[in-house]
Protein backbone atom coordinates (compact mmCIF):
# COMPACT_ATOMS: atom_id res chain seq x y z
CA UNK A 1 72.08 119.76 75.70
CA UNK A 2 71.09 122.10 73.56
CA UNK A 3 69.01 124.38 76.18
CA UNK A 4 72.58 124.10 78.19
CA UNK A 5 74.75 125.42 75.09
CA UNK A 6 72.21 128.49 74.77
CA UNK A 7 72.18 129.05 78.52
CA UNK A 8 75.85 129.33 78.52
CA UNK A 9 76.00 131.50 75.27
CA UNK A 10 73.85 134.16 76.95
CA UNK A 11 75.79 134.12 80.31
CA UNK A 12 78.55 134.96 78.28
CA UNK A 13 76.91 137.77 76.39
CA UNK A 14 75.65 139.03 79.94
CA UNK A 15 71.94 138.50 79.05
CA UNK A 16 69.60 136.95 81.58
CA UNK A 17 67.61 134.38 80.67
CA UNK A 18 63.71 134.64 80.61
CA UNK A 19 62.07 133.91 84.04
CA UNK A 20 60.24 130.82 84.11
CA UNK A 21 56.61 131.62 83.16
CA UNK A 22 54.26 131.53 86.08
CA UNK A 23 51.77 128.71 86.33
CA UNK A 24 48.66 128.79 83.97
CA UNK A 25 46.68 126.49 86.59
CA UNK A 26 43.61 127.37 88.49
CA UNK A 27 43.69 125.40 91.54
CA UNK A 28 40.99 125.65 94.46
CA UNK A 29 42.07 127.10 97.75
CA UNK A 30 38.54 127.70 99.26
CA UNK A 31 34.91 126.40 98.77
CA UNK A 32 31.36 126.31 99.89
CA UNK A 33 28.50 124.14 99.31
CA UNK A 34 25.78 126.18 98.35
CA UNK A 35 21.52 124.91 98.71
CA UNK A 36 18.59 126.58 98.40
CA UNK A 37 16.61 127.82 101.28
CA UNK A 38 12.77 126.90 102.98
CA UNK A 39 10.49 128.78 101.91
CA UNK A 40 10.01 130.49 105.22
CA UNK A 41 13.67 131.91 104.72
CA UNK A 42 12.61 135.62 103.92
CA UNK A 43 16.30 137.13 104.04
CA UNK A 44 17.14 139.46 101.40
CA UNK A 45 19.47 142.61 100.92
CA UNK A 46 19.32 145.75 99.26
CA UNK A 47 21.80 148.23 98.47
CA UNK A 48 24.10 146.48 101.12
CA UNK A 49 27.63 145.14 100.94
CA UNK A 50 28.37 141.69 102.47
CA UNK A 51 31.53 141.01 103.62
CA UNK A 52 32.08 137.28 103.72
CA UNK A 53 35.48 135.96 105.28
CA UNK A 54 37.45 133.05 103.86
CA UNK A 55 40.47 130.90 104.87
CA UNK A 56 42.40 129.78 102.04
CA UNK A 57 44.98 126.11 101.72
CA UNK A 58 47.10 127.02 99.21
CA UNK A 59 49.14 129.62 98.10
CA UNK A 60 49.25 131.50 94.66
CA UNK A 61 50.24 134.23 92.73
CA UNK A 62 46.68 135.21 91.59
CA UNK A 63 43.03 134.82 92.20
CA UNK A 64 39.72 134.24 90.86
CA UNK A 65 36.37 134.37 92.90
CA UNK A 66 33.11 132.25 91.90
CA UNK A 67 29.90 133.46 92.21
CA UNK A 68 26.66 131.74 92.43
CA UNK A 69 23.11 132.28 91.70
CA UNK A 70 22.46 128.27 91.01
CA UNK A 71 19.66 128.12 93.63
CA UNK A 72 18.34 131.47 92.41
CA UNK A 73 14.79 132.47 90.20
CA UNK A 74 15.22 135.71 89.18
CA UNK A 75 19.04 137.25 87.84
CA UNK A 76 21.47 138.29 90.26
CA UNK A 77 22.74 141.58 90.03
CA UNK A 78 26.37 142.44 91.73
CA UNK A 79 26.90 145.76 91.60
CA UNK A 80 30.91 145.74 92.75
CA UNK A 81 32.90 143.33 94.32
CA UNK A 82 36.69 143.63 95.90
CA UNK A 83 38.99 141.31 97.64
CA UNK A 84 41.31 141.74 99.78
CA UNK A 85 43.38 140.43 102.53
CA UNK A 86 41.58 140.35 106.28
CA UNK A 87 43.71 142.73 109.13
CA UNK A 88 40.70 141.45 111.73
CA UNK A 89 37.16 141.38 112.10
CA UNK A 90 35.47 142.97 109.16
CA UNK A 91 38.84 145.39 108.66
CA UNK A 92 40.58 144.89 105.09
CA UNK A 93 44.35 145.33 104.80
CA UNK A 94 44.18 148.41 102.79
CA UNK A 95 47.18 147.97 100.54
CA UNK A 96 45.51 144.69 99.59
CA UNK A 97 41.99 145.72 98.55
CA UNK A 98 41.63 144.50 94.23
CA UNK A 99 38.34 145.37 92.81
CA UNK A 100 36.91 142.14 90.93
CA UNK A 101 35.68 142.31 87.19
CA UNK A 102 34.08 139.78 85.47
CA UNK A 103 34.69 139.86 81.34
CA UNK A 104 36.04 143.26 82.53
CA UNK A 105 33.16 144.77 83.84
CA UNK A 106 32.51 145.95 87.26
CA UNK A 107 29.02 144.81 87.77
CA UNK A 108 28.16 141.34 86.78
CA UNK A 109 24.31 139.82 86.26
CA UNK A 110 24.04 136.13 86.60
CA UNK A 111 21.10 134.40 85.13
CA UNK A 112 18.96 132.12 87.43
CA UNK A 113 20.60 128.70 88.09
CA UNK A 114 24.31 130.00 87.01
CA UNK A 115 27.56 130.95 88.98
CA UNK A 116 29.93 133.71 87.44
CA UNK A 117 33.87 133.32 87.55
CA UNK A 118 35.72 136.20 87.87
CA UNK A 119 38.85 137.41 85.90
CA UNK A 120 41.99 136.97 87.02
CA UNK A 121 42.92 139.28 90.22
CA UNK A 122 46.40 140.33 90.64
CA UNK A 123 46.69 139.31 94.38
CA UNK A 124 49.14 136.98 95.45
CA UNK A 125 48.28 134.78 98.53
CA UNK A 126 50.08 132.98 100.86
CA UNK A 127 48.70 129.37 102.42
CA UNK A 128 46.04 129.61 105.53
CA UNK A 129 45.16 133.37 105.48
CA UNK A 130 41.92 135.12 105.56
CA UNK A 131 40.64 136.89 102.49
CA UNK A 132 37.69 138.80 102.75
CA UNK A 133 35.36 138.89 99.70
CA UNK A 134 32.92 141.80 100.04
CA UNK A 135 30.12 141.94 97.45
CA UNK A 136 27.99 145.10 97.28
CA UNK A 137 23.95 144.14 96.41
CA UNK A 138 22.23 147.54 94.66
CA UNK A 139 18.73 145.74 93.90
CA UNK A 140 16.06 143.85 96.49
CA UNK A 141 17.90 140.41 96.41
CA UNK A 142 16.27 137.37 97.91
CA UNK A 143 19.47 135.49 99.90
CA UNK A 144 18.39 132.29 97.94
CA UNK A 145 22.00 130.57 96.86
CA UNK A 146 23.72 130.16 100.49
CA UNK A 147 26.04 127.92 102.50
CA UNK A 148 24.07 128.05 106.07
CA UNK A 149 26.74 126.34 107.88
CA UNK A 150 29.95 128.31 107.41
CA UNK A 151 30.27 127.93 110.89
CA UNK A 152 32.08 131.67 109.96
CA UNK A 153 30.90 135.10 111.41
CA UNK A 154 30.77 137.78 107.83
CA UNK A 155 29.40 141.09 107.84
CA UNK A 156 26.73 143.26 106.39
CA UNK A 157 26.94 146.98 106.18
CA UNK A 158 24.48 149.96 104.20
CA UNK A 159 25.45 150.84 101.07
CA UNK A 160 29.08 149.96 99.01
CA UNK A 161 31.30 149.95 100.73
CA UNK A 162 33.05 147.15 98.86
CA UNK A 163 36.28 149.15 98.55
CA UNK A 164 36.85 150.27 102.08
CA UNK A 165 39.46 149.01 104.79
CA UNK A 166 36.82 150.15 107.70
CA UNK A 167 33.14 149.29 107.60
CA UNK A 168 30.25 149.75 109.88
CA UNK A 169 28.47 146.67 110.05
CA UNK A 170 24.43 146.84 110.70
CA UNK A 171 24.58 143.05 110.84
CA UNK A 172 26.38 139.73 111.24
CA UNK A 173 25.02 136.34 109.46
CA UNK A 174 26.93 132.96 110.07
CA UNK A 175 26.42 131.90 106.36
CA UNK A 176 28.46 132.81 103.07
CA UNK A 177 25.85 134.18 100.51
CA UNK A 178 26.13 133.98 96.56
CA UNK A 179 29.63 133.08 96.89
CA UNK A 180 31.19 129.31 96.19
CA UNK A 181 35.02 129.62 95.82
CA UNK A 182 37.97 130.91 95.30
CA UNK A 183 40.94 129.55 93.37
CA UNK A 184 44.41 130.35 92.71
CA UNK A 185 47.30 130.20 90.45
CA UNK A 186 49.24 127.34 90.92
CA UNK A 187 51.16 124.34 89.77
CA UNK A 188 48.92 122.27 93.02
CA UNK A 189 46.64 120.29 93.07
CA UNK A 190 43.19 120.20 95.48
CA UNK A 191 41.32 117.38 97.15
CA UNK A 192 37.59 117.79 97.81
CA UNK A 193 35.88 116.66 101.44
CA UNK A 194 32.71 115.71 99.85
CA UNK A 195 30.23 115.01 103.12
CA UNK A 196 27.25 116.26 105.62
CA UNK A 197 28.00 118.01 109.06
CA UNK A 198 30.86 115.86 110.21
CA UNK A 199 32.99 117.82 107.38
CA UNK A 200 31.11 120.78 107.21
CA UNK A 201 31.50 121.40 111.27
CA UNK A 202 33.97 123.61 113.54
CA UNK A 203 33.47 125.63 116.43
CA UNK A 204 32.20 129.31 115.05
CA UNK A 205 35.38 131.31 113.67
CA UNK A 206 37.96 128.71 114.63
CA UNK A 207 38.69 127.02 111.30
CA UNK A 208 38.72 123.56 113.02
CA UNK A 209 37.26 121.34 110.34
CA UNK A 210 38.89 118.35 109.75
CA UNK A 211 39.68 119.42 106.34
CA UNK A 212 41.20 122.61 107.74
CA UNK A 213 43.78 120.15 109.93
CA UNK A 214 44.36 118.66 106.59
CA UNK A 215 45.34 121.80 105.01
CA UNK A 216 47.68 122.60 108.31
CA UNK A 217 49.09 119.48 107.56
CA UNK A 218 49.42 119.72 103.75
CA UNK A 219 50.23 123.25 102.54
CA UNK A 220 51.27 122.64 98.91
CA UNK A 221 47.53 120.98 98.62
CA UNK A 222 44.48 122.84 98.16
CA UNK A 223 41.60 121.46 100.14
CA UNK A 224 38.06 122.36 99.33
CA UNK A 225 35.12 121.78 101.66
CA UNK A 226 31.72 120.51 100.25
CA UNK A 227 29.92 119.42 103.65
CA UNK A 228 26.68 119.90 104.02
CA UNK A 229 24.86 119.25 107.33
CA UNK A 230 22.01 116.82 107.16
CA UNK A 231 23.12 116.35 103.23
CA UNK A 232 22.24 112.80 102.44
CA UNK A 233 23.90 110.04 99.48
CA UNK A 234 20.93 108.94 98.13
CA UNK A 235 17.70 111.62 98.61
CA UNK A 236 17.22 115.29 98.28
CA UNK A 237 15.40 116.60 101.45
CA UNK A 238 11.82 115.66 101.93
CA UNK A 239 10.57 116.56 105.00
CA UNK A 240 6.94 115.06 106.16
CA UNK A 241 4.52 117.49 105.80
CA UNK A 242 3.98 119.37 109.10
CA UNK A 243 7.07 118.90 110.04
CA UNK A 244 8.90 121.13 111.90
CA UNK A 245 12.00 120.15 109.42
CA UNK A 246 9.96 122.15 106.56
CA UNK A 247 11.42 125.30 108.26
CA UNK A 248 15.03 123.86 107.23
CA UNK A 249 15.11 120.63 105.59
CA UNK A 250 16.02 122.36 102.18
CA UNK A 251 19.65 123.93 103.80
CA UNK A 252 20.50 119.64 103.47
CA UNK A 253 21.41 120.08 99.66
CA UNK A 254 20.30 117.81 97.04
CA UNK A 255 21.65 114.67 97.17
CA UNK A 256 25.60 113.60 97.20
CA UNK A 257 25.37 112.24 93.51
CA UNK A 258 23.10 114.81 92.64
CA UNK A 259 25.78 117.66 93.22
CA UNK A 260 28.50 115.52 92.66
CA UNK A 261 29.06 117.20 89.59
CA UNK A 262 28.76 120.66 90.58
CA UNK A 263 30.60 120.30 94.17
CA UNK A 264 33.15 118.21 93.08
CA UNK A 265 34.14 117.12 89.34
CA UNK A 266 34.18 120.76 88.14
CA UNK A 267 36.22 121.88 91.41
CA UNK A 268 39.82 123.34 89.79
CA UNK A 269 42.89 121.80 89.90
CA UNK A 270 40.86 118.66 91.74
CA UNK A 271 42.63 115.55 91.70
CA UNK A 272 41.32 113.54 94.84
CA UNK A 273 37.83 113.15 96.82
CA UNK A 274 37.64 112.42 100.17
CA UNK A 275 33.76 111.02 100.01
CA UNK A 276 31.90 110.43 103.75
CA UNK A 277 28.69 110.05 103.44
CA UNK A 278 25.87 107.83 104.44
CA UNK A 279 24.91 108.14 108.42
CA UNK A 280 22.05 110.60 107.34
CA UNK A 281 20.94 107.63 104.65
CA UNK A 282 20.90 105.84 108.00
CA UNK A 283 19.83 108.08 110.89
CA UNK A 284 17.38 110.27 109.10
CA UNK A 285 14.38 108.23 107.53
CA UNK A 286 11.71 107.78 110.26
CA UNK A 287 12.70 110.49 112.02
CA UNK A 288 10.61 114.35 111.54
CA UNK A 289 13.59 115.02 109.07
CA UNK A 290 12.36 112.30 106.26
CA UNK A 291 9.63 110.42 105.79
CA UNK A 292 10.31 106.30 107.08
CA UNK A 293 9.87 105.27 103.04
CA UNK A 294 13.30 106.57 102.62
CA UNK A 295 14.45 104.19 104.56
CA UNK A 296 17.64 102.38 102.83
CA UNK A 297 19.86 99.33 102.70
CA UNK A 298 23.23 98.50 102.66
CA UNK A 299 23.02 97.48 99.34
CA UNK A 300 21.45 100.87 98.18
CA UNK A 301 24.30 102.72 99.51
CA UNK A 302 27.04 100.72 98.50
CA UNK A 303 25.36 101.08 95.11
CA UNK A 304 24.89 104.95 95.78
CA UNK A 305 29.20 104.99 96.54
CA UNK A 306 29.51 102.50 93.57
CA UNK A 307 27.75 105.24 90.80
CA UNK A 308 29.87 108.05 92.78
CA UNK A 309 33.20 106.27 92.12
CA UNK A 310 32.11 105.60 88.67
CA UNK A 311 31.37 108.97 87.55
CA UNK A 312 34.85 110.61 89.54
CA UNK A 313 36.74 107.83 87.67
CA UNK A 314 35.77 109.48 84.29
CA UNK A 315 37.03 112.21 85.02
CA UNK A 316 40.40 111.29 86.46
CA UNK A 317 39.81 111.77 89.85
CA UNK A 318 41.64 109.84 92.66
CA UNK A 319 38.47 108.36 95.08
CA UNK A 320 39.20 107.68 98.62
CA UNK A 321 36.44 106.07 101.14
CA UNK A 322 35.97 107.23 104.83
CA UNK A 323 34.27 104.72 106.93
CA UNK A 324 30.92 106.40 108.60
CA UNK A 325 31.45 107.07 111.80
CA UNK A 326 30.07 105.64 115.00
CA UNK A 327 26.53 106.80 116.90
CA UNK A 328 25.51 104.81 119.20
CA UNK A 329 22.94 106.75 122.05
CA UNK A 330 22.65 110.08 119.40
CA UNK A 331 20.33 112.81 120.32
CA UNK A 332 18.85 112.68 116.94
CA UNK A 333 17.15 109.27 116.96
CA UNK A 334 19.28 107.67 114.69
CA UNK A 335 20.56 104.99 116.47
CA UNK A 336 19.37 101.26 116.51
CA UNK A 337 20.53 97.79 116.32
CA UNK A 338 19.40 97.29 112.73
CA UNK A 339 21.04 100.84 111.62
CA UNK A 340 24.21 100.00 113.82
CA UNK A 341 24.12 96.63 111.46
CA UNK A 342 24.37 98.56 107.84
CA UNK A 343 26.83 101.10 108.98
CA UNK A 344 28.84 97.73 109.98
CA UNK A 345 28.16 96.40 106.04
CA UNK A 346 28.72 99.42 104.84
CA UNK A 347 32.02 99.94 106.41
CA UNK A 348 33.01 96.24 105.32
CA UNK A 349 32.38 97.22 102.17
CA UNK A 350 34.31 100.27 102.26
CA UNK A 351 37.73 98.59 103.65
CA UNK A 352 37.24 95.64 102.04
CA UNK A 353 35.45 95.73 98.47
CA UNK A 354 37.91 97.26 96.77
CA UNK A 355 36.00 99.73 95.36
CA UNK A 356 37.98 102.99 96.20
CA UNK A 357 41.03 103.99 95.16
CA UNK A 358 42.04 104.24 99.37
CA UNK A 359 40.32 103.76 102.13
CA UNK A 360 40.54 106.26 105.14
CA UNK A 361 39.29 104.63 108.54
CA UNK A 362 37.46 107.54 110.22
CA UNK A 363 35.29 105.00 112.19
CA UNK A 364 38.97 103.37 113.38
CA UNK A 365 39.65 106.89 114.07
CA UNK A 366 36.94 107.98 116.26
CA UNK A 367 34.91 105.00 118.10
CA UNK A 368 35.62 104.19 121.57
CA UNK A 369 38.41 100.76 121.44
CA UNK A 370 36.03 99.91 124.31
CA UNK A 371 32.40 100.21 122.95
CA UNK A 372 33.66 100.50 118.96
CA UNK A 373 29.63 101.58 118.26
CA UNK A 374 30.61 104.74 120.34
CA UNK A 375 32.27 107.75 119.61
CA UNK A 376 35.48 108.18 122.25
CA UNK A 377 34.39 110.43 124.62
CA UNK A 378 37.13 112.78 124.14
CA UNK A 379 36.33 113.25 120.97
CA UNK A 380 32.40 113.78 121.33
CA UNK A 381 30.59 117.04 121.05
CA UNK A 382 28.26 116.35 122.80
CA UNK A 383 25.66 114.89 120.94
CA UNK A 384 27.42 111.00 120.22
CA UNK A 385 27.20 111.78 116.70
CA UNK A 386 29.38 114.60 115.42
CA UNK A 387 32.95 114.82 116.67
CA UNK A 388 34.00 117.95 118.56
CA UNK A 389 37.80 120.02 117.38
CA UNK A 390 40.00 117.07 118.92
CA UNK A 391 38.11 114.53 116.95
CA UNK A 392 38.32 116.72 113.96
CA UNK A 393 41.80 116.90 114.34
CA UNK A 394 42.28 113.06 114.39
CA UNK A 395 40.18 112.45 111.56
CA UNK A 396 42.90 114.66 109.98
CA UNK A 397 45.69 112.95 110.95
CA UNK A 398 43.65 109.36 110.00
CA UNK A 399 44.41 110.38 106.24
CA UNK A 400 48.18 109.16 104.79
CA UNK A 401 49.41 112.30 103.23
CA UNK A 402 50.80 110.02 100.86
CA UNK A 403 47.53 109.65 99.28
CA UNK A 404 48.37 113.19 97.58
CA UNK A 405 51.36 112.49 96.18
């Protein structure tokens, strides 16, 4: 009543009242899982500018960027780094371009193991639109803290040109280097797609995970993706000696409660996890990817999602189970009667134990109605194991939107 009275005694004096103030939140609008690399991996840069493009969900009125050095050994030095919004291919929207200070400085040095947040950048962005994050490297710079399946064609060029609408690139890579989100300002919330390939994949450039139909679907949400192909619940990577998997066992991450913490519980603005993981548990012990030791139970996954739930639970976080899809004749060897048998227990357990806070039926979503251990064939990329863009896009609509309410 009071506010009411004051509003009308300023009307009446001709004064405006005070805008609203903006939202203080920082809310996640794009991620990437970051791992290590083999130790065959010998790609570095020096004095070069990489120009990394990302699509964000939600909308803001400012920005931050994230750095990382976490899978780094020596300090990473970032000479300049600018944002700005993409026109196409590597070409910046001039008008758009904001250099990026961290603690006001220009140049930033992260210690080994550490990511660096940014200040606040005066950019506003809309939902679902390319920003291009261009970080120039002045010193020799192993590429050691990477996401290798971005799935998303970014750009190297000589020199810094961090600044500059046009660039010559020398060189393309299909990974996002040293760089693990972005968040805006915003009164939103985010959800997190915590998983292996199945959320990490899309056809190249096209934006086509199923957490990018999710974010089509749900603009006032901010969905971060932390797939990882090959990343498993339970074990880091441990490829047999002599395998050929030593050349890239180590892009598979350390294990989904391992970097639960750092992929998911610190994520901005989080509020919800969409958690599916567990066919590499299944598939991959036995075959040259990890040793047959590995090998797991029902039991020791359920008690792997159990510990997950737990630990997202203390910190607020809304938990929601997605069955593991189907596999059945998989070009990776991970198929048998006895692994067909705990993805069945382990999809009981996910619709019926309770556990999670919802359950989303990805398996329902996917299999064949006709041979249920089979992915549909219109939804297969080929391979019986990970769905192609249609299946992505019904593993999208599987989730209630009411969930993020």
């Amino acid at each position: 009543m009071r506010a009411l009275v004051a509003a009308l005694v300023l009307a009446l004096l001709g004064v405006a009242p005070a805008a609203a103030a903006p939202p203080d939140r920082w809310v996640g609008t794009w991620s990437g899982a970051v791992t290590t690399v083999p130790a065959s991996d010998s790609t570095a840069f020096e004095d070069q500018t990489i120009r990394q493009v990302v699509r964000t969900s939600v909308g803001g009125d400012s920005v931050r960027v994230r750095l990382s050095n976490e899978f780094g050994t020596a300090p990473l030095v970032v000479g300049e780094t600018h944002v700005a919004l993409r026109d196409s291919g590597a070409r910046a929207v001039p008008s758009t371009d904001r250099l990026v200070t961290f603690g006001g400085r220009e140049s930033v040095t992260i210690p080994p193991g550490a990511p660096a947040l940014s200040d606040p950048i005066p950019l506003r962005l809309k939902a679902r639109v390319d920003l291009l994050v261009s970080i120039h490297l002045p010193d020799h710079t192993p590429g050691t803290t990477t996401s290798a399946f971005a799935y998303q064609q970014n750009y190297i060029a000589a020199g810094n040109v961090t600044g500059s609408a046009d660039i010559t690139p020398t060189g393309t890579t299909d990974r996002w280097y040293f760089l693990s989100g972005v968040s805006v300002r915003s009164s939103a919330s985010a959800v997190v797609a915590f998983g292996d390939s199945i959320t990490a994949g899309t056809s190249l450039n096209a934006n086509n995970r199923w957490s990018d139909y999710l974010a089509r679907r749900a603009p006032h949400l901010g969905v971060l993706n932390k797939g990882i192909a090959g990343n498993r619940l339970l074990h880091d990577p441990n490829p047999p000696a002599g395998s050929p998997a030593e050349g890239y066992a180590a892009l598979f991450g350390e294990s989904g409660l391992r970097r639960l913490d750092r992929d998911v519980l610190v994520q901005p603005g989080a509020r919800y996890v969409i958690v599916l993981l567990g066919v590499n548990d299944i598939g991959h012990p036995g075959t040259p990817t990890a040793p047959a030791s590995e090998k797991v139970t029902a039991a020791d996954i359920i008690a792997g999602h159990s510990q997950l739930i737990a630990r997202a639970h203390e910190r607020g976080l809304k938990v929601y189970g997605g069955t593991i899809t189907p596999f059945r004749d998989d070009t990776f060897g991970f198929y048998s009667p006895e692994n067909e048998a705990t993805r069945q227990e382990v999809n009981r357990w996910i619709r019926t134990g309770g556990a999670f806070d919802a359950v989303i039926d990805f398996d329902r979503a996917l299999r064949d109605p006709a041979a249920p251990d089979r992915l549909l064939a219109a939804f297969d990329s080929g391979d019986h194991l990970h769905p192609n863009d249609k299946g992505n896009e019904a593993m999208a609509e599987a989730i209630p939107l009411r969930l993020f309410r």
